[in-house]
Coordinates of C-alpha atoms in Angstrom, one line a residue:
M1 CA 75.7 97.8 78.1
R2 CA 73.9 100.9 77.1
R3 CA 71.8 101.7 80.2
R4 CA 71.6 98.6 82.4
R5 CA 74.0 95.8 83.1
S6 CA 72.7 92.3 82.8
A7 CA 72.4 90.5 86.1
L8 CA 74.9 87.8 85.0
I9 CA 77.6 90.2 83.8
A10 CA 77.2 92.3 87.0
A11 CA 77.4 89.1 89.1
G12 CA 80.5 88.0 87.2
L13 CA 82.2 91.3 87.8
L14 CA 81.3 91.1 91.5
A15 CA 82.9 87.6 91.7
L16 CA 86.0 88.9 90.0
G17 CA 86.1 91.8 92.5
A18 CA 85.9 89.4 95.4
L19 CA 88.4 87.0 94.0
V20 CA 90.9 89.1 92.3
T21 CA 91.0 92.3 94.4
G22 CA 91.5 90.8 97.8
L23 CA 88.0 91.1 99.0
W24 CA 88.2 94.7 97.8
L25 CA 84.6 95.4 98.8
R26 CA 85.3 95.1 102.5
G27 CA 88.0 97.8 102.2
K28 CA 86.1 99.9 99.7
S29 CA 83.0 100.2 102.0
G30 CA 85.1 102.1 104.5
A31 CA 87.4 101.3 107.4
P32 CA 86.0 99.1 110.1
T33 CA 84.6 101.1 113.0
G34 CA 87.4 101.9 115.5
M35 CA 90.4 101.5 113.2
D36 CA 92.7 104.4 113.4
A37 CA 92.8 106.8 110.5
T38 CA 96.3 105.8 109.2
A39 CA 95.5 102.1 109.2
A40 CA 92.2 102.8 107.5
E41 CA 93.9 104.8 104.8
R42 CA 96.4 102.1 104.2
V43 CA 93.7 99.4 104.1
A44 CA 91.7 101.2 101.5
A45 CA 94.5 102.7 99.5
T46 CA 95.3 101.8 95.9
P47 CA 98.5 103.3 94.4
Q48 CA 97.1 105.8 91.8
D49 CA 100.6 106.4 90.3
K50 CA 101.4 102.7 90.0
G51 CA 98.7 101.6 87.5
R52 CA 95.0 101.6 87.3
T53 CA 92.7 101.5 90.3
I54 CA 90.4 98.6 91.0
D55 CA 87.4 100.6 89.9
E56 CA 89.1 101.5 86.6
L57 CA 90.1 97.9 86.2
L58 CA 86.6 96.6 86.7
A59 CA 85.3 99.3 84.3
A60 CA 87.8 98.0 81.7
G61 CA 86.5 94.5 82.5
Q62 CA 83.0 95.6 81.6
R63 CA 84.2 97.0 78.3
A64 CA 86.2 93.8 77.6
T65 CA 83.1 91.7 78.4
A66 CA 80.9 93.9 76.2
P67 CA 83.2 95.2 73.4
E68 CA 82.2 97.4 70.5
A69 CA 80.8 94.4 68.6
T70 CA 78.4 93.9 71.6
K71 CA 79.0 90.2 71.7
V72 CA 79.5 88.3 75.0
E73 CA 80.2 84.6 75.5
I74 CA 78.5 83.0 78.5
C75 CA 80.1 79.6 78.9
G76 CA 77.7 76.8 78.2
H77 CA 74.9 79.1 77.0
G78 CA 76.4 80.6 73.8
V79 CA 77.2 84.0 72.5
F80 CA 74.7 86.9 73.2
D81 CA 74.3 90.3 71.6
T82 CA 74.0 92.9 74.4
R83 CA 71.9 95.2 72.2
T84 CA 69.2 92.6 71.4
D85 CA 69.6 89.9 74.1
E86 CA 69.7 92.0 77.2
R87 CA 66.5 90.6 78.6
A88 CA 67.6 87.1 77.9
I89 CA 70.9 87.7 79.6
E90 CA 69.2 89.1 82.7
A91 CA 66.7 86.2 82.8
L92 CA 69.6 83.8 82.6
G93 CA 71.4 85.6 85.4
E94 CA 68.3 85.5 87.6
R95 CA 67.7 81.8 86.9
L96 CA 71.3 80.9 87.8
D97 CA 71.2 83.0 90.9
G98 CA 67.9 81.3 91.9
Q99 CA 69.4 77.9 91.4
S100 CA 72.7 78.6 93.1
T101 CA 71.5 78.1 96.7
D102 CA 70.3 74.6 95.9
L103 CA 73.5 73.7 94.1
L104 CA 75.5 75.1 97.1
R105 CA 73.6 72.6 99.3
R106 CA 74.3 69.7 96.9
A107 CA 78.0 70.5 96.8
G108 CA 78.0 70.7 100.5
L109 CA 76.4 67.3 100.8
R110 CA 79.0 65.9 98.4
L111 CA 81.8 67.2 100.5
A112 CA 80.2 66.2 103.8
S113 CA 80.5 62.6 102.8
R114 CA 84.2 62.7 102.3
S115 CA 86.7 60.9 104.6
D116 CA 88.9 64.0 105.0
V117 CA 87.7 66.0 108.0
N118 CA 88.6 69.3 106.5
E119 CA 86.6 68.6 103.3
R120 CA 83.7 67.4 105.5
A121 CA 83.8 70.6 107.4
V122 CA 83.6 72.6 104.1
G123 CA 80.6 70.6 103.2
I124 CA 78.8 71.4 106.4
W125 CA 80.0 75.1 106.1
A126 CA 78.5 75.2 102.6
Q127 CA 75.1 74.0 104.0
F128 CA 75.4 76.7 106.7
A129 CA 76.3 79.3 104.0
A130 CA 73.3 78.3 101.8
E131 CA 70.9 78.6 104.7
L132 CA 72.4 81.9 106.0
S133 CA 72.2 83.4 102.5
N134 CA 68.6 82.3 102.2
W135 CA 67.7 83.8 105.5
M136 CA 69.5 87.1 104.9
S137 CA 67.5 87.4 101.6
S138 CA 64.2 86.9 103.3
D139 CA 61.7 89.7 104.0
P140 CA 61.7 89.2 107.8
Y141 CA 65.5 89.6 107.9
K142 CA 65.4 92.7 105.6
E143 CA 62.7 94.3 107.8
Q144 CA 64.6 93.7 111.0
S145 CA 67.8 95.0 109.5
A146 CA 66.0 98.2 108.3
G147 CA 64.7 98.6 111.9
Q148 CA 68.2 98.1 113.4
S149 CA 66.7 95.2 115.5
R150 CA 68.3 91.7 115.7
L151 CA 66.5 88.5 115.1
P152 CA 68.1 85.2 116.3
M153 CA 69.3 82.8 113.6
P154 CA 66.5 80.4 112.9
P155 CA 67.0 76.6 113.3
P156 CA 67.8 75.9 109.6
V157 CA 70.8 78.2 109.9
T158 CA 72.0 77.2 113.4
R159 CA 71.6 73.4 112.8
P160 CA 74.6 73.1 110.4
L161 CA 76.6 75.6 112.4
S162 CA 76.1 73.4 115.5
E163 CA 77.2 70.4 113.6
L164 CA 80.3 72.3 112.4
I165 CA 81.1 73.3 116.0
R166 CA 80.8 69.7 117.2
L167 CA 83.1 68.5 114.4
A168 CA 85.7 71.2 115.4
A169 CA 85.6 70.0 119.0
D170 CA 85.9 66.3 118.0
S171 CA 88.5 66.6 115.3
R172 CA 90.6 69.4 116.9
S173 CA 91.6 70.4 113.3
P174 CA 92.6 74.0 113.2
T175 CA 91.0 74.3 109.7
V176 CA 87.7 73.1 111.0
Y177 CA 88.0 75.3 114.0
R178 CA 88.5 78.4 111.8
L179 CA 85.5 77.5 109.7
A180 CA 83.3 77.1 112.8
L181 CA 84.6 80.4 114.3
S182 CA 83.8 82.2 111.0
G183 CA 80.1 81.5 111.6
C184 CA 80.5 82.8 115.2
L185 CA 81.9 86.2 114.5
D186 CA 80.1 88.8 116.7
W187 CA 78.6 90.7 113.8
G188 CA 75.2 91.1 115.4
L189 CA 73.9 87.6 114.7
K190 CA 76.1 85.4 117.0
P191 CA 74.0 82.5 118.0
D192 CA 74.0 80.7 121.4
V193 CA 75.6 77.6 120.0
C194 CA 78.9 79.5 119.7
S195 CA 79.4 79.7 123.4
S196 CA 81.4 76.4 123.3
I197 CA 84.0 77.7 120.9
S198 CA 86.6 80.5 121.1
W199 CA 89.6 82.0 119.4
T200 CA 91.6 81.3 122.6
A201 CA 91.0 77.6 122.2
L202 CA 92.1 77.7 118.6
A203 CA 95.2 79.7 119.6
E204 CA 96.1 77.1 122.2
L205 CA 95.5 74.3 119.6
E206 CA 97.6 76.1 116.9
P207 CA 100.0 78.3 118.9
D208 CA 102.4 78.8 115.9
N209 CA 99.9 80.8 113.9
A210 CA 100.0 84.6 114.4
S211 CA 96.5 85.0 113.0
N212 CA 94.9 83.2 116.0
W213 CA 96.7 85.3 118.5
L214 CA 95.7 88.5 116.7
Q215 CA 92.1 87.5 117.0
V216 CA 92.6 86.8 120.7
A217 CA 94.2 90.2 121.1
G218 CA 91.3 91.8 119.3
Q219 CA 88.8 90.3 121.7
A220 CA 90.9 91.3 124.7
Q221 CA 91.2 94.8 123.4
L222 CA 87.4 95.1 123.0
R223 CA 86.7 94.0 126.5
G224 CA 89.5 96.3 127.9
D225 CA 91.8 93.5 129.2
T226 CA 95.1 95.3 128.6
A227 CA 97.3 92.5 130.0
A228 CA 95.7 89.8 127.8
W229 CA 95.9 92.1 124.8
D230 CA 99.6 92.7 125.4
D231 CA 100.3 89.0 125.9
A232 CA 98.4 88.0 122.7
M233 CA 100.2 90.6 120.6
R234 CA 103.6 89.4 121.7
R235 CA 102.6 85.8 121.0
A236 CA 101.5 86.9 117.5
I237 CA 104.9 88.6 116.9
A238 CA 106.7 85.4 118.0
A239 CA 104.6 83.0 116.0
P240 CA 106.5 81.7 112.9
R241 CA 103.6 81.8 110.4
H242 CA 100.4 83.7 109.6
R243 CA 97.5 81.8 108.1
T244 CA 94.0 83.2 108.1
G245 CA 92.5 80.7 105.6
V246 CA 90.2 83.3 104.0
L247 CA 88.4 81.8 101.0
Y248 CA 89.6 78.3 101.9
A249 CA 86.0 77.0 101.8
S250 CA 85.2 78.6 98.5
G251 CA 88.3 77.2 96.9
T252 CA 87.5 73.8 98.1
L253 CA 84.0 74.1 96.8
A254 CA 85.3 75.1 93.4
T255 CA 86.7 71.6 93.1
A256 CA 83.6 69.9 94.5
L257 CA 81.3 71.6 92.0
E258 CA 83.0 70.1 89.0
G259 CA 80.5 67.9 87.1
L260 CA 77.5 69.0 89.2
A261 CA 76.2 71.6 86.8
D262 CA 77.2 73.7 83.8
P263 CA 80.1 76.2 84.3
A264 CA 77.8 79.3 84.5
L265 CA 75.8 77.8 87.4
Q266 CA 78.9 76.7 89.1
H267 CA 80.2 80.3 88.8
A268 CA 76.9 81.6 90.3
V269 CA 77.4 79.2 93.3
L270 CA 81.0 80.5 93.8
I271 CA 79.7 84.1 93.7
R272 CA 77.3 83.2 96.5
S273 CA 79.9 81.3 98.5
I274 CA 82.5 84.0 98.1
G275 CA 80.1 86.7 99.3
V276 CA 79.2 84.7 102.5
E277 CA 82.8 83.8 103.2
A278 CA 84.1 87.3 102.7
M279 CA 81.4 88.7 105.0
L280 CA 82.3 86.1 107.7
S281 CA 86.1 86.4 107.3
V282 CA 86.8 90.1 107.6
P283 CA 89.7 90.2 110.1
Q284 CA 88.4 93.4 111.8
N285 CA 89.3 92.5 115.4
A286 CA 92.9 91.5 114.3
A287 CA 93.3 94.8 112.4
F288 CA 91.9 96.8 115.3
A289 CA 94.2 95.1 117.8
A290 CA 97.3 95.6 115.7
S291 CA 96.6 99.2 114.7
R292 CA 95.7 100.3 118.2
W293 CA 98.6 98.5 119.8
C294 CA 101.0 100.4 117.5
P295 CA 99.6 103.9 116.9
E296 CA 101.5 106.6 115.2
P297 CA 104.6 107.4 117.4
Q298 CA 103.7 111.1 117.6
R299 CA 100.2 110.3 118.9
Q300 CA 101.4 108.4 121.9
A301 CA 104.8 108.1 123.7
L302 CA 105.9 104.5 123.2
S303 CA 108.9 103.0 124.8
P304 CA 111.8 101.9 122.6
V305 CA 111.0 98.3 123.4
R306 CA 107.4 98.8 122.2
Q307 CA 108.6 100.6 119.1
N308 CA 110.9 97.6 118.2
E309 CA 108.0 95.2 118.9
C310 CA 105.8 97.2 116.6
A311 CA 108.3 97.1 113.8
A312 CA 108.5 93.4 114.3
L313 CA 104.7 93.1 114.2
G314 CA 104.6 95.0 111.0
Q315 CA 107.0 92.6 109.4
R316 CA 105.0 89.6 110.8
L317 CA 101.7 91.0 109.3
Q318 CA 103.4 91.5 105.9
Q319 CA 103.7 87.7 105.7
S320 CA 99.9 87.1 106.3
D321 CA 98.0 85.2 103.6
D322 CA 95.3 87.9 104.0
I323 CA 95.8 90.9 101.8
T324 CA 94.1 93.3 104.2
L325 CA 96.3 92.3 107.1
A326 CA 99.4 92.5 104.8
W327 CA 98.5 96.1 104.0
V328 CA 98.1 96.9 107.7
G329 CA 101.5 95.3 108.3
Y330 CA 103.2 97.5 105.7
G331 CA 101.5 100.5 107.3
I332 CA 102.7 99.6 110.9
H333 CA 106.2 98.8 109.7
G334 CA 106.4 102.1 107.9
R335 CA 105.4 104.0 111.0
F336 CA 108.2 102.6 113.0
A337 CA 110.9 102.5 110.3
S338 CA 114.3 103.7 111.4
S339 CA 114.9 106.0 108.4
E340 CA 113.3 107.6 105.4
A341 CA 115.1 105.2 103.2
E342 CA 113.7 102.2 105.0
R343 CA 110.2 103.8 104.9
A344 CA 110.5 104.3 101.2
Q345 CA 111.6 100.7 100.7
I346 CA 108.6 99.5 102.7
K347 CA 106.2 101.6 100.6
A348 CA 107.7 100.2 97.4
Q349 CA 107.1 96.7 98.7
N350 CA 103.5 97.5 99.5
D351 CA 103.0 99.1 96.1
A352 CA 104.5 96.1 94.4
L353 CA 102.2 93.7 96.1
Q354 CA 99.2 95.8 95.1
R355 CA 100.4 96.0 91.5
A356 CA 100.7 92.2 91.5
R357 CA 97.2 91.9 92.7
I358 CA 96.0 94.1 89.8
K359 CA 98.1 92.2 87.3
Q360 CA 96.3 89.0 88.3
A361 CA 93.0 90.7 87.7
E362 CA 94.1 91.8 84.2
L363 CA 95.2 88.3 83.3
E364 CA 91.7 86.9 84.2
L365 CA 90.0 89.7 82.3
G366 CA 92.2 88.9 79.3
A367 CA 90.7 85.4 79.4
G368 CA 87.2 86.8 78.9
L369 CA 85.4 86.9 82.2
L370 CA 82.3 85.0 81.4
S371 CA 83.8 82.7 78.7
C372 CA 84.7 79.1 79.5
A373 CA 88.4 80.2 79.6
G374 CA 87.5 83.0 82.0
F375 CA 85.6 80.7 84.3
A376 CA 88.5 78.3 84.2
A377 CA 91.0 81.0 85.1
T378 CA 88.8 82.2 88.0
R379 CA 88.4 78.7 89.3
A380 CA 92.1 78.0 89.1
R381 CA 92.9 81.2 91.0
L382 CA 90.4 80.6 93.7
Q383 CA 91.7 77.1 94.2
R384 CA 95.2 78.5 94.6
V385 CA 93.9 81.2 97.0
A386 CA 92.5 78.4 99.1
Q387 CA 96.0 76.9 99.4
I388 CA 98.2 80.0 100.0
G389 CA 95.8 82.9 100.5
E390 CA 95.3 86.0 98.3
A391 CA 98.4 87.7 99.4
G392 CA 100.4 84.5 98.6
V393 CA 99.0 84.5 95.1
A394 CA 100.1 88.1 94.7
R395 CA 103.6 87.2 95.9
E396 CA 103.7 84.4 93.4
Q397 CA 102.9 87.0 90.7
L398 CA 105.8 89.1 91.9
A399 CA 108.1 86.1 91.9
R400 CA 107.1 85.4 88.3
E401 CA 107.8 89.0 87.3
A402 CA 111.2 88.9 89.0
H403 CA 112.1 85.7 87.2
A404 CA 111.0 87.0 83.9
A405 CA 113.1 90.1 84.4
Q406 CA 116.3 88.2 85.0
P407 CA 118.7 88.1 82.1
A408 CA 118.9 84.8 80.3
T409 CA 121.9 82.8 81.2
R410 CA 123.8 80.6 78.7

C-alpha cells in the first residue's frame, strides 16, 4: 500500500508471523527478563548469511500481497484494488475483527459438546480466550496496564478457566492439564482459581515429558530452591520426549471452524486465537531454568559431570516441539561442545532448522496470503503444528529437502 496498510492485510501478515515464524514476535520483542545474554542472542537470532530475515520475508509478503498491479484477492470477498479500495479493505478488516470474538465463542461451544475430552477442553479454552481477549481490549484493562497496576480477572474470564481446571482434575489428561495451566501462567494476572493446579502435578502425571520438568525447574529456580531445581533439570534430561503443545488449541480450532463462517472470518478468528495462545504459551520459565543451569563455562566453574549433563540437556532441548526451546538447546549444546568441529556442526544444524522455518513461510506466501489458497495453506500448516509442533514442522521441511536432494535410483 502507498501509505497505510489495510487492517486485513496487516492482520493476515501478523497471523503468518505467528504461524510461520515460530511465534517470532515473542523473540523479536526481546529476551525474557532474566535470560542470560548468550541464550537471549540465540533465541532472537536469525542467520543473516543463510537467507532472508523474517522482517525481510514479511516485507516480501506485503509486496506479494499487493503487487505492482495493486490487486489483492481476499477469499470470499473478491479482488480489491489497493489504490481505490483501501477504505473498503480496512472496513472489511475491522468488521471481521469485530466478529471474530463471537465466532471464537461459537467454535468453542461446538467443541465443548464433543465426546473427546481434549476437544472439549479446547472448546472451553476458546471461550476463555474470547473472554480474555475482550477484557484485555477494554478501557479499564488498558488504563490499569498504563498505570502498572493489576486488576483481578473478572468472572466472565475466570468462569471458563475454572471449568477447564475442573476438567483437568477430573480427566487427568495431560493435554487438558497443559491448556488449563496456560491460563494460569504467572504473567501478572494469575487468578485465585489456579491454586488447585500446578506444573508439578502435571509432571507427576506425565513424567516422560521433559517440557513438564523444565517448567517445574523454572518455578523452583524462581523461588530459590536449588535442590528442587537440580532434581527437575535431571529429570528433564532423562525424559524420553519433549512436547510443549504450543498452538495445539488453535490447530484444533482451525478444524472446528470449518463451515461456521466464510474463510476470511475464520482466518480472523485464528489470528485472535493464535495471539492469545502465543501470549499464554511463552516457555519463559523453562528457558530461564535451562540457561541459568548451564551458563557459559568461562562464567562459572562447572564440574565435568555438570558439563556432560548440560551437553545432554542441549541435545534434549533440540528435540522440543517448540522452536524457541530448540534454539536454546542448540545454544546450550554449542557451549559445551567438545571441539570446534562439533560446535560448527551444531551451528549448522541450528541454521538449517531456521532456514526450514523460513522456507515454509515462503511456500505460504507463494500461495497468496489472503487468497483462498493462502488461507488453506495456513490452515493446513496450523493443523500440522498442533500435531507435532512448529519445530516438528520445520524438521519435516528439512526431511523433504534431504529426500529431494538424493540422487534418483533406478
